Amino acid sequence: MVYTYLRKAHYYETDQMGVVHHANYIHWMEESRIEMMDDMGLGYKTVEENGIVSPVVSLTIDYKSSVMYDDLVEVRVSVRRYTGVSMIIAYEMFDRNTGKICATAESKHGFIKDGKIVSIKREFPELDEAIKKYIEA
């Protein structure tokens, strides 16, 4: 399943030429990932209330074309890989008006409880099942 998140590029995110600064894509990734988790019914607040945190382990972004001020960006988010103890989230960012791809990215996350790596399948089976529904086919 792919979750779609829409984001308008704000003026404060741009440089003097109206181009969105590359660091903002990371914010959009986080925003879309949080929205996807909420859509699963297991938002970060719920997960953290259960004592589980999910830190970013690695992050890659390939920039394809510039996003300009006021562009509407469609971020397509899915789970690329899930092992129970880690998860790789895939992102594709498109200009909503032209369909042109702006960037592709991945973020890898671990799962930790009480300072130790934890298996979501054992500790939080509801989250395990929800994540599995978003795994790319």
Short mmCIF file of N, CA, C and O in Angstrom, two decimals:
data_model
loop_
_atom_site.label_atom_id
_atom_site.label_comp_id
_atom_site.label_asym_id
_atom_site.label_seq_id
_atom_site.Cartn_x
_atom_site.Cartn_y
_atom_site.Cartn_z
N MET A 1 0.84 -1.17 0.00
CA MET A 1 0.00 0.00 0.00
C MET A 1 0.89 1.25 0.00
O MET A 1 1.91 1.27 0.66
N VAL A 2 0.49 2.24 -0.75
CA VAL A 2 1.23 3.50 -0.80
C VAL A 2 0.37 4.58 -0.17
O VAL A 2 -0.81 4.72 -0.48
N TYR A 3 0.97 5.33 0.74
CA TYR A 3 0.28 6.47 1.36
C TYR A 3 0.70 7.73 0.61
O TYR A 3 1.88 7.91 0.31
N THR A 4 -0.26 8.58 0.29
CA THR A 4 0.04 9.82 -0.42
C THR A 4 -0.15 11.01 0.50
O THR A 4 -1.19 11.15 1.16
N TYR A 5 0.86 11.87 0.53
CA TYR A 5 0.87 13.06 1.38
C TYR A 5 1.10 14.27 0.47
O TYR A 5 2.00 14.26 -0.37
N LEU A 6 0.28 15.30 0.62
CA LEU A 6 0.43 16.52 -0.19
C LEU A 6 1.03 17.62 0.66
O LEU A 6 0.65 17.82 1.81
N ARG A 7 1.96 18.36 0.03
CA ARG A 7 2.68 19.42 0.75
C ARG A 7 2.97 20.56 -0.19
O ARG A 7 3.59 20.38 -1.24
N LYS A 8 2.52 21.75 0.16
CA LYS A 8 2.81 22.94 -0.64
C LYS A 8 4.14 23.52 -0.17
O LYS A 8 4.41 23.62 1.03
N ALA A 9 5.00 23.86 -1.13
CA ALA A 9 6.30 24.45 -0.80
C ALA A 9 6.09 25.89 -0.32
O ALA A 9 5.52 26.71 -1.02
N HIS A 10 6.55 26.15 0.89
CA HIS A 10 6.38 27.47 1.49
C HIS A 10 7.54 28.40 1.16
O HIS A 10 8.67 27.95 0.91
N TYR A 11 7.27 29.69 1.21
CA TYR A 11 8.28 30.70 0.88
C TYR A 11 9.52 30.58 1.77
O TYR A 11 10.64 30.66 1.29
N TYR A 12 9.30 30.36 3.06
CA TYR A 12 10.42 30.29 3.99
C TYR A 12 11.35 29.10 3.74
O TYR A 12 12.46 29.05 4.25
N GLU A 13 10.90 28.14 2.93
CA GLU A 13 11.71 26.96 2.62
C GLU A 13 12.62 27.18 1.41
O GLU A 13 13.39 26.28 1.06
N THR A 14 12.53 28.34 0.81
CA THR A 14 13.25 28.58 -0.45
C THR A 14 14.46 29.49 -0.26
O THR A 14 14.58 30.20 0.74
N ASP A 15 15.31 29.47 -1.29
CA ASP A 15 16.43 30.40 -1.33
C ASP A 15 16.00 31.65 -2.11
O ASP A 15 14.84 31.79 -2.48
N GLN A 16 16.95 32.51 -2.39
CA GLN A 16 16.65 33.77 -3.08
C GLN A 16 16.08 33.57 -4.48
O GLN A 16 15.38 34.42 -5.01
N MET A 17 16.34 32.41 -5.08
CA MET A 17 15.85 32.12 -6.43
C MET A 17 14.50 31.42 -6.42
O MET A 17 13.98 31.04 -7.46
N GLY A 18 13.93 31.21 -5.21
CA GLY A 18 12.64 30.56 -5.11
C GLY A 18 12.71 29.04 -5.14
O GLY A 18 11.68 28.37 -5.23
N VAL A 19 13.92 28.49 -5.06
CA VAL A 19 14.11 27.03 -5.08
C VAL A 19 14.11 26.52 -3.63
O VAL A 19 14.78 27.07 -2.76
N VAL A 20 13.37 25.44 -3.39
CA VAL A 20 13.32 24.85 -2.05
C VAL A 20 14.71 24.30 -1.70
O VAL A 20 15.32 23.58 -2.47
N HIS A 21 15.19 24.66 -0.51
CA HIS A 21 16.48 24.19 -0.02
C HIS A 21 16.41 22.67 0.21
O HIS A 21 15.41 22.14 0.70
N HIS A 22 17.49 22.00 -0.14
CA HIS A 22 17.52 20.53 -0.10
C HIS A 22 17.19 19.94 1.27
O HIS A 22 16.64 18.85 1.36
N ALA A 23 17.51 20.61 2.34
CA ALA A 23 17.26 20.08 3.69
C ALA A 23 15.77 19.94 3.99
O ALA A 23 15.37 19.10 4.81
N ASN A 24 14.94 20.72 3.31
CA ASN A 24 13.50 20.66 3.57
C ASN A 24 12.89 19.33 3.15
O ASN A 24 11.86 18.92 3.68
N TYR A 25 13.49 18.65 2.20
CA TYR A 25 12.97 17.35 1.77
C TYR A 25 12.96 16.38 2.95
O TYR A 25 12.07 15.53 3.05
N ILE A 26 13.94 16.49 3.83
CA ILE A 26 13.99 15.62 5.00
C ILE A 26 12.80 15.89 5.91
O ILE A 26 12.18 14.97 6.45
N HIS A 27 12.44 17.16 6.06
CA HIS A 27 11.26 17.51 6.86
C HIS A 27 9.99 16.91 6.23
O HIS A 27 9.13 16.39 6.94
N TRP A 28 9.89 17.00 4.91
CA TRP A 28 8.72 16.44 4.21
C TRP A 28 8.66 14.92 4.38
O TRP A 28 7.58 14.36 4.50
N MET A 29 9.82 14.29 4.39
CA MET A 29 9.86 12.84 4.62
C MET A 29 9.30 12.52 6.01
O MET A 29 8.48 11.61 6.16
N GLU A 30 9.74 13.27 7.00
CA GLU A 30 9.26 13.02 8.36
C GLU A 30 7.77 13.30 8.46
O GLU A 30 7.02 12.51 9.05
N GLU A 31 7.32 14.41 7.89
CA GLU A 31 5.89 14.75 7.92
C GLU A 31 5.06 13.62 7.30
O GLU A 31 4.05 13.19 7.86
N SER A 32 5.49 13.15 6.12
CA SER A 32 4.72 12.12 5.42
C SER A 32 4.77 10.78 6.15
O SER A 32 3.78 10.05 6.20
N ARG A 33 5.92 10.47 6.75
CA ARG A 33 6.05 9.21 7.51
C ARG A 33 5.12 9.25 8.74
O ARG A 33 4.43 8.27 9.03
N ILE A 34 5.07 10.38 9.42
CA ILE A 34 4.19 10.51 10.59
C ILE A 34 2.73 10.39 10.18
O ILE A 34 1.94 9.72 10.85
N GLU A 35 2.37 11.02 9.07
CA GLU A 35 0.99 10.92 8.57
C GLU A 35 0.65 9.48 8.20
O GLU A 35 -0.46 9.02 8.44
N MET A 36 1.60 8.77 7.58
CA MET A 36 1.37 7.37 7.22
C MET A 36 1.14 6.53 8.48
O MET A 36 0.23 5.70 8.53
N MET A 37 1.95 6.75 9.50
CA MET A 37 1.80 6.01 10.75
C MET A 37 0.44 6.32 11.39
O MET A 37 -0.23 5.42 11.91
N ASP A 38 0.04 7.58 11.34
CA ASP A 38 -1.29 7.94 11.84
C ASP A 38 -2.38 7.21 11.06
O ASP A 38 -3.35 6.73 11.63
N ASP A 39 -2.20 7.14 9.73
CA ASP A 39 -3.16 6.46 8.87
C ASP A 39 -3.25 4.97 9.21
O ASP A 39 -4.31 4.37 9.09
N MET A 40 -2.15 4.40 9.67
CA MET A 40 -2.14 3.00 10.10
C MET A 40 -2.95 2.82 11.39
O MET A 40 -3.29 1.71 11.75
N GLY A 41 -3.21 3.94 12.06
CA GLY A 41 -3.90 3.86 13.35
C GLY A 41 -2.92 3.71 14.50
O GLY A 41 -3.31 3.46 15.63
N LEU A 42 -1.63 3.87 14.19
CA LEU A 42 -0.59 3.70 15.20
C LEU A 42 0.43 4.82 15.08
O LEU A 42 1.58 4.60 14.73
N GLY A 43 -0.02 6.02 15.39
CA GLY A 43 0.86 7.18 15.30
C GLY A 43 2.00 7.11 16.30
O GLY A 43 2.00 6.29 17.23
N TYR A 44 2.97 7.99 16.09
CA TYR A 44 4.14 8.01 16.97
C TYR A 44 3.76 8.18 18.43
O TYR A 44 4.37 7.57 19.31
N LYS A 45 2.76 8.99 18.71
CA LYS A 45 2.37 9.19 20.10
C LYS A 45 1.93 7.87 20.74
O LYS A 45 2.36 7.53 21.84
N THR A 46 1.13 7.10 20.02
CA THR A 46 0.67 5.80 20.52
C THR A 46 1.84 4.85 20.72
O THR A 46 1.95 4.18 21.75
N VAL A 47 2.72 4.79 19.73
CA VAL A 47 3.88 3.90 19.80
C VAL A 47 4.76 4.29 20.99
O VAL A 47 5.18 3.43 21.78
N GLU A 48 5.02 5.59 21.13
CA GLU A 48 5.89 6.04 22.22
C GLU A 48 5.24 5.85 23.59
O GLU A 48 5.92 5.62 24.57
N GLU A 49 3.90 5.96 23.65
CA GLU A 49 3.22 5.68 24.91
C GLU A 49 3.40 4.22 25.34
O GLU A 49 3.28 3.89 26.50
N ASN A 50 3.69 3.36 24.37
CA ASN A 50 3.97 1.95 24.64
C ASN A 50 5.46 1.71 24.88
O ASN A 50 5.90 0.56 24.92
N GLY A 51 6.24 2.79 25.01
CA GLY A 51 7.65 2.68 25.35
C GLY A 51 8.57 2.39 24.19
O GLY A 51 9.75 2.10 24.40
N ILE A 52 8.07 2.47 22.97
CA ILE A 52 8.89 2.17 21.79
C ILE A 52 9.24 3.46 21.06
O ILE A 52 8.38 4.29 20.81
N VAL A 53 10.52 3.60 20.73
CA VAL A 53 10.97 4.72 19.89
C VAL A 53 11.56 4.14 18.62
O VAL A 53 12.00 2.99 18.58
N SER A 54 11.53 4.95 17.56
CA SER A 54 11.98 4.47 16.26
C SER A 54 12.95 5.48 15.65
O SER A 54 12.57 6.28 14.80
N PRO A 55 14.21 5.43 16.06
CA PRO A 55 15.18 6.39 15.55
C PRO A 55 15.54 6.13 14.08
O PRO A 55 15.47 4.99 13.61
N VAL A 56 15.93 7.19 13.41
CA VAL A 56 16.44 7.08 12.04
C VAL A 56 17.86 6.54 12.13
O VAL A 56 18.70 7.07 12.85
N VAL A 57 18.13 5.47 11.39
CA VAL A 57 19.44 4.84 11.36
C VAL A 57 20.24 5.34 10.16
O VAL A 57 21.44 5.54 10.25
N SER A 58 19.56 5.52 9.02
CA SER A 58 20.23 6.05 7.83
C SER A 58 19.20 6.74 6.95
O SER A 58 17.99 6.53 7.09
N LEU A 59 19.72 7.55 6.03
CA LEU A 59 18.87 8.36 5.17
C LEU A 59 19.59 8.61 3.86
O LEU A 59 20.78 8.95 3.86
N THR A 60 18.88 8.41 2.75
CA THR A 60 19.44 8.74 1.43
C THR A 60 18.39 9.50 0.63
O THR A 60 17.19 9.21 0.73
N ILE A 61 18.86 10.46 -0.16
CA ILE A 61 17.97 11.23 -1.03
C ILE A 61 18.67 11.41 -2.37
O ILE A 61 19.84 11.77 -2.42
N ASP A 62 17.93 11.17 -3.44
CA ASP A 62 18.41 11.48 -4.79
C ASP A 62 17.51 12.58 -5.33
O ASP A 62 16.29 12.38 -5.49
N TYR A 63 18.11 13.74 -5.58
CA TYR A 63 17.37 14.89 -6.09
C TYR A 63 17.29 14.79 -7.61
O TYR A 63 18.29 14.59 -8.27
N LYS A 64 16.08 14.92 -8.15
CA LYS A 64 15.86 14.76 -9.58
C LYS A 64 15.57 16.09 -10.28
O LYS A 64 16.05 16.34 -11.38
N SER A 65 14.73 16.92 -9.67
CA SER A 65 14.41 18.24 -10.22
C SER A 65 14.02 19.16 -9.07
O SER A 65 13.58 18.71 -8.02
N SER A 66 14.18 20.44 -9.29
CA SER A 66 13.94 21.42 -8.24
C SER A 66 12.46 21.58 -7.94
O SER A 66 11.61 21.51 -8.83
N VAL A 67 12.18 21.82 -6.67
CA VAL A 67 10.86 22.24 -6.24
C VAL A 67 10.95 23.73 -6.01
O VAL A 67 11.89 24.22 -5.39
N MET A 68 9.97 24.45 -6.53
CA MET A 68 9.95 25.90 -6.44
C MET A 68 8.88 26.35 -5.44
O MET A 68 7.96 25.60 -5.11
N TYR A 69 9.02 27.60 -5.00
CA TYR A 69 8.02 28.18 -4.11
C TYR A 69 6.62 28.00 -4.69
O TYR A 69 6.41 28.19 -5.88
N ASP A 70 5.69 27.58 -3.87
CA ASP A 70 4.28 27.43 -4.18
C ASP A 70 3.94 26.16 -4.97
O ASP A 70 2.78 25.92 -5.27
N ASP A 71 4.94 25.34 -5.31
CA ASP A 71 4.66 24.06 -5.96
C ASP A 71 3.92 23.15 -4.98
O ASP A 71 4.19 23.18 -3.77
N LEU A 72 3.03 22.34 -5.50
CA LEU A 72 2.35 21.34 -4.70
C LEU A 72 3.08 20.01 -4.92
O LEU A 72 3.15 19.50 -6.03
N VAL A 73 3.63 19.48 -3.83
CA VAL A 73 4.43 18.27 -3.90
C VAL A 73 3.61 17.09 -3.37
O VAL A 73 3.00 17.18 -2.30
N GLU A 74 3.60 16.01 -4.13
CA GLU A 74 2.96 14.77 -3.71
C GLU A 74 4.07 13.83 -3.28
O GLU A 74 4.96 13.50 -4.05
N VAL A 75 4.00 13.41 -2.01
CA VAL A 75 4.98 12.47 -1.47
C VAL A 75 4.29 11.12 -1.34
O VAL A 75 3.31 10.99 -0.62
N ARG A 76 4.80 10.14 -2.06
CA ARG A 76 4.27 8.77 -1.98
C ARG A 76 5.17 7.98 -1.04
O ARG A 76 6.38 7.88 -1.28
N VAL A 77 4.58 7.44 0.00
CA VAL A 77 5.33 6.78 1.06
C VAL A 77 4.91 5.32 1.15
O VAL A 77 3.71 5.01 1.12
N SER A 78 5.88 4.43 1.28
CA SER A 78 5.57 3.01 1.47
C SER A 78 6.69 2.35 2.27
O SER A 78 7.77 2.91 2.43
N VAL A 79 6.41 1.18 2.78
CA VAL A 79 7.42 0.42 3.51
C VAL A 79 8.14 -0.45 2.49
O VAL A 79 7.56 -1.32 1.87
N ARG A 80 9.42 -0.18 2.28
CA ARG A 80 10.23 -0.95 1.33
C ARG A 80 10.62 -2.30 1.89
O ARG A 80 10.60 -3.31 1.22
N ARG A 81 11.01 -2.30 3.18
CA ARG A 81 11.46 -3.54 3.81
C ARG A 81 11.16 -3.46 5.30
O ARG A 81 11.31 -2.41 5.91
N TYR A 82 10.77 -4.60 5.86
CA TYR A 82 10.44 -4.65 7.28
C TYR A 82 10.87 -6.01 7.83
O TYR A 82 10.53 -7.05 7.25
N THR A 83 11.64 -5.99 8.91
CA THR A 83 12.13 -7.23 9.50
C THR A 83 11.57 -7.49 10.90
O THR A 83 11.83 -8.55 11.46
N GLY A 84 10.86 -6.55 11.44
CA GLY A 84 10.39 -6.67 12.83
C GLY A 84 11.25 -5.86 13.77
O GLY A 84 10.76 -5.34 14.77
N VAL A 85 12.56 -5.76 13.47
CA VAL A 85 13.46 -4.94 14.29
C VAL A 85 13.94 -3.69 13.55
O VAL A 85 14.51 -2.80 14.15
N SER A 86 13.70 -3.65 12.23
CA SER A 86 14.03 -2.44 11.47
C SER A 86 13.05 -2.32 10.30
O SER A 86 12.36 -3.28 9.93
N MET A 87 13.00 -1.12 9.74
CA MET A 87 12.07 -0.83 8.66
C MET A 87 12.70 0.20 7.74
O MET A 87 13.32 1.16 8.20
N ILE A 88 12.57 -0.01 6.45
CA ILE A 88 13.03 0.97 5.46
C ILE A 88 11.79 1.57 4.80
O ILE A 88 10.95 0.84 4.26
N ILE A 89 11.69 2.88 4.88
CA ILE A 89 10.58 3.62 4.28
C ILE A 89 11.07 4.22 2.97
O ILE A 89 12.14 4.82 2.91
N ALA A 90 10.27 4.07 1.90
CA ALA A 90 10.59 4.63 0.59
C ALA A 90 9.70 5.85 0.34
O ALA A 90 8.53 5.87 0.73
N TYR A 91 10.30 6.86 -0.30
CA TYR A 91 9.59 8.10 -0.60
C TYR A 91 9.82 8.45 -2.06
O TYR A 91 10.95 8.37 -2.55
N GLU A 92 8.76 8.88 -2.74
CA GLU A 92 8.87 9.43 -4.09
C GLU A 92 8.14 10.76 -4.05
O GLU A 92 6.97 10.82 -3.64
N MET A 93 8.83 11.82 -4.45
CA MET A 93 8.25 13.16 -4.42
C MET A 93 8.04 13.66 -5.84
O MET A 93 8.97 13.64 -6.65
N PHE A 94 6.82 14.09 -6.11
CA PHE A 94 6.43 14.53 -7.45
C PHE A 94 5.85 15.93 -7.40
O PHE A 94 5.21 16.31 -6.41
N ASP A 95 6.01 16.67 -8.50
CA ASP A 95 5.29 17.91 -8.67
C ASP A 95 3.86 17.52 -9.02
O ASP A 95 3.62 16.88 -10.04
N ARG A 96 2.92 17.87 -8.20
CA ARG A 96 1.53 17.44 -8.38
C ARG A 96 0.93 17.97 -9.69
O ARG A 96 0.09 17.32 -10.29
N ASN A 97 1.38 19.14 -10.12
CA ASN A 97 0.79 19.74 -11.33
C ASN A 97 1.36 19.17 -12.62
O ASN A 97 0.64 19.04 -13.60
N THR A 98 2.64 18.84 -12.62
CA THR A 98 3.28 18.36 -13.86
C THR A 98 3.51 16.84 -13.86
O THR A 98 3.75 16.27 -14.92
N GLY A 99 3.49 16.23 -12.68
CA GLY A 99 3.79 14.80 -12.58
C GLY A 99 5.28 14.51 -12.60
O GLY A 99 5.69 13.35 -12.52
N LYS A 100 6.10 15.54 -12.71
CA LYS A 100 7.55 15.37 -12.77
C LYS A 100 8.10 14.94 -11.41
O LYS A 100 7.75 15.50 -10.37
N ILE A 101 8.99 13.93 -11.44
CA ILE A 101 9.59 13.46 -10.20
C ILE A 101 10.63 14.47 -9.70
O ILE A 101 11.44 14.97 -10.48
N CYS A 102 10.55 14.77 -8.42
CA CYS A 102 11.46 15.74 -7.81
C CYS A 102 12.59 15.07 -7.03
O CYS A 102 13.71 15.54 -7.03
N ALA A 103 12.24 13.96 -6.36
CA ALA A 103 13.25 13.26 -5.55
C ALA A 103 12.76 11.87 -5.20
O ALA A 103 11.55 11.62 -5.15
N THR A 104 13.72 10.99 -4.96
CA THR A 104 13.44 9.68 -4.38
C THR A 104 14.31 9.57 -3.13
O THR A 104 15.40 10.14 -3.07
N ALA A 105 13.81 8.84 -2.14
CA ALA A 105 14.54 8.77 -0.89
C ALA A 105 14.17 7.52 -0.11
O ALA A 105 13.17 6.87 -0.40
N GLU A 106 15.01 7.21 0.87
CA GLU A 106 14.75 6.12 1.80
C GLU A 106 15.23 6.54 3.19
O GLU A 106 16.22 7.26 3.32
N SER A 107 14.51 6.08 4.19
CA SER A 107 14.98 6.23 5.56
C SER A 107 14.86 4.88 6.25
O SER A 107 13.88 4.15 6.05
N LYS A 108 15.88 4.53 7.01
CA LYS A 108 15.88 3.26 7.74
C LYS A 108 15.69 3.58 9.22
O LYS A 108 16.32 4.50 9.75
N HIS A 109 14.84 2.79 9.86
CA HIS A 109 14.49 3.02 11.26
C HIS A 109 14.65 1.73 12.06
O HIS A 109 14.33 0.65 11.57
N GLY A 110 15.12 1.89 13.27
CA GLY A 110 15.16 0.77 14.20
C GLY A 110 14.02 0.91 15.19
O GLY A 110 13.29 1.91 15.18
N PHE A 111 13.84 -0.08 16.03
CA PHE A 111 12.84 -0.03 17.09
C PHE A 111 13.54 -0.33 18.41
O PHE A 111 14.24 -1.33 18.54
N ILE A 112 13.35 0.57 19.37
CA ILE A 112 14.05 0.46 20.65
C ILE A 112 13.04 0.61 21.79
O ILE A 112 12.15 1.46 21.73
N LYS A 113 13.23 -0.22 22.81
CA LYS A 113 12.44 -0.10 24.04
C LYS A 113 13.40 -0.27 25.21
O LYS A 113 14.20 -1.20 25.22
N ASP A 114 13.33 0.65 26.14
CA ASP A 114 14.21 0.62 27.32
C ASP A 114 15.68 0.56 26.92
O ASP A 114 16.48 -0.15 27.54
N GLY A 115 16.04 1.26 25.84
CA GLY A 115 17.43 1.34 25.41
C GLY A 115 17.95 0.13 24.66
O GLY A 115 19.13 0.06 24.35
N LYS A 116 17.08 -0.83 24.36
CA LYS A 116 17.50 -2.05 23.67
C LYS A 116 16.68 -2.26 22.40
O LYS A 116 15.50 -1.92 22.35
N ILE A 117 17.31 -2.86 21.39
CA ILE A 117 16.60 -3.21 20.16
C ILE A 117 15.47 -4.16 20.51
O ILE A 117 15.65 -5.09 21.31
N VAL A 118 14.31 -3.93 19.90
CA VAL A 118 13.13 -4.72 20.23
C VAL A 118 12.47 -5.24 18.95
O VAL A 118 12.53 -4.59 17.91
N SER A 119 11.84 -6.37 19.06
CA SER A 119 11.06 -6.94 17.96
C SER A 119 9.63 -6.43 18.08
O SER A 119 8.94 -6.72 19.07
N ILE A 120 9.19 -5.69 17.08
CA ILE A 120 7.82 -5.17 17.07
C ILE A 120 6.82 -6.32 17.02
O ILE A 120 5.76 -6.26 17.64
N LYS A 121 7.16 -7.37 16.30
CA LYS A 121 6.27 -8.53 16.17
C LYS A 121 5.92 -9.09 17.56
O LYS A 121 4.77 -9.44 17.82
N ARG A 122 6.89 -9.15 18.44
CA ARG A 122 6.65 -9.69 19.79
C ARG A 122 6.07 -8.65 20.74
O ARG A 122 5.17 -8.94 21.51
N GLU A 123 6.63 -7.43 20.70
CA GLU A 123 6.25 -6.40 21.67
C GLU A 123 4.97 -5.65 21.34
O GLU A 123 4.30 -5.16 22.23
N PHE A 124 4.68 -5.52 20.03
CA PHE A 124 3.57 -4.67 19.62
C PHE A 124 2.94 -5.25 18.36
O PHE A 124 3.06 -4.70 17.27
N PRO A 125 2.26 -6.40 18.48
CA PRO A 125 1.75 -7.10 17.31
C PRO A 125 0.78 -6.28 16.45
O PRO A 125 0.72 -6.48 15.24
N GLU A 126 0.05 -5.33 17.06
CA GLU A 126 -0.85 -4.50 16.26
C GLU A 126 -0.07 -3.64 15.28
O GLU A 126 -0.48 -3.45 14.13
N LEU A 127 1.05 -3.09 15.73
CA LEU A 127 1.90 -2.29 14.85
C LEU A 127 2.52 -3.18 13.79
O LEU A 127 2.60 -2.79 12.61
N ASP A 128 2.95 -4.36 14.16
CA ASP A 128 3.51 -5.32 13.21
C ASP A 128 2.54 -5.57 12.06
O ASP A 128 2.90 -5.50 10.89
N GLU A 129 1.29 -5.85 12.38
CA GLU A 129 0.27 -6.10 11.34
C GLU A 129 0.00 -4.86 10.51
O GLU A 129 -0.18 -4.95 9.29
N ALA A 130 -0.04 -3.70 11.14
CA ALA A 130 -0.29 -2.45 10.40
C ALA A 130 0.84 -2.16 9.42
O ALA A 130 0.60 -1.77 8.28
N ILE A 131 2.08 -2.37 9.85
CA ILE A 131 3.23 -2.13 8.98
C ILE A 131 3.20 -3.07 7.78
O ILE A 131 3.44 -2.65 6.64
N LYS A 132 2.87 -4.31 8.01
CA LYS A 132 2.84 -5.30 6.93
C LYS A 132 1.88 -4.91 5.81
O LYS A 132 2.12 -5.23 4.64
N LYS A 133 0.82 -4.17 6.13
CA LYS A 133 -0.15 -3.74 5.10
C LYS A 133 0.45 -2.68 4.18
O LYS A 133 -0.07 -2.48 3.08
N TYR A 134 1.52 -2.02 4.61
CA TYR A 134 2.12 -0.96 3.82
C TYR A 134 3.38 -1.39 3.08
O TYR A 134 4.04 -0.59 2.44
N ILE A 135 3.73 -2.66 3.20
CA ILE A 135 4.94 -3.15 2.52
C ILE A 135 4.70 -3.19 1.02
O ILE A 135 3.66 -3.64 0.56
N GLU A 136 5.69 -2.69 0.26
CA GLU A 136 5.59 -2.69 -1.19
C GLU A 136 5.45 -4.12 -1.71
O GLU A 136 6.10 -5.03 -1.21
N ALA A 137 4.61 -4.28 -2.70
CA ALA A 137 4.40 -5.62 -3.28
C ALA A 137 5.52 -5.97 -4.23
O ALA A 137 6.21 -5.18 -4.76
#
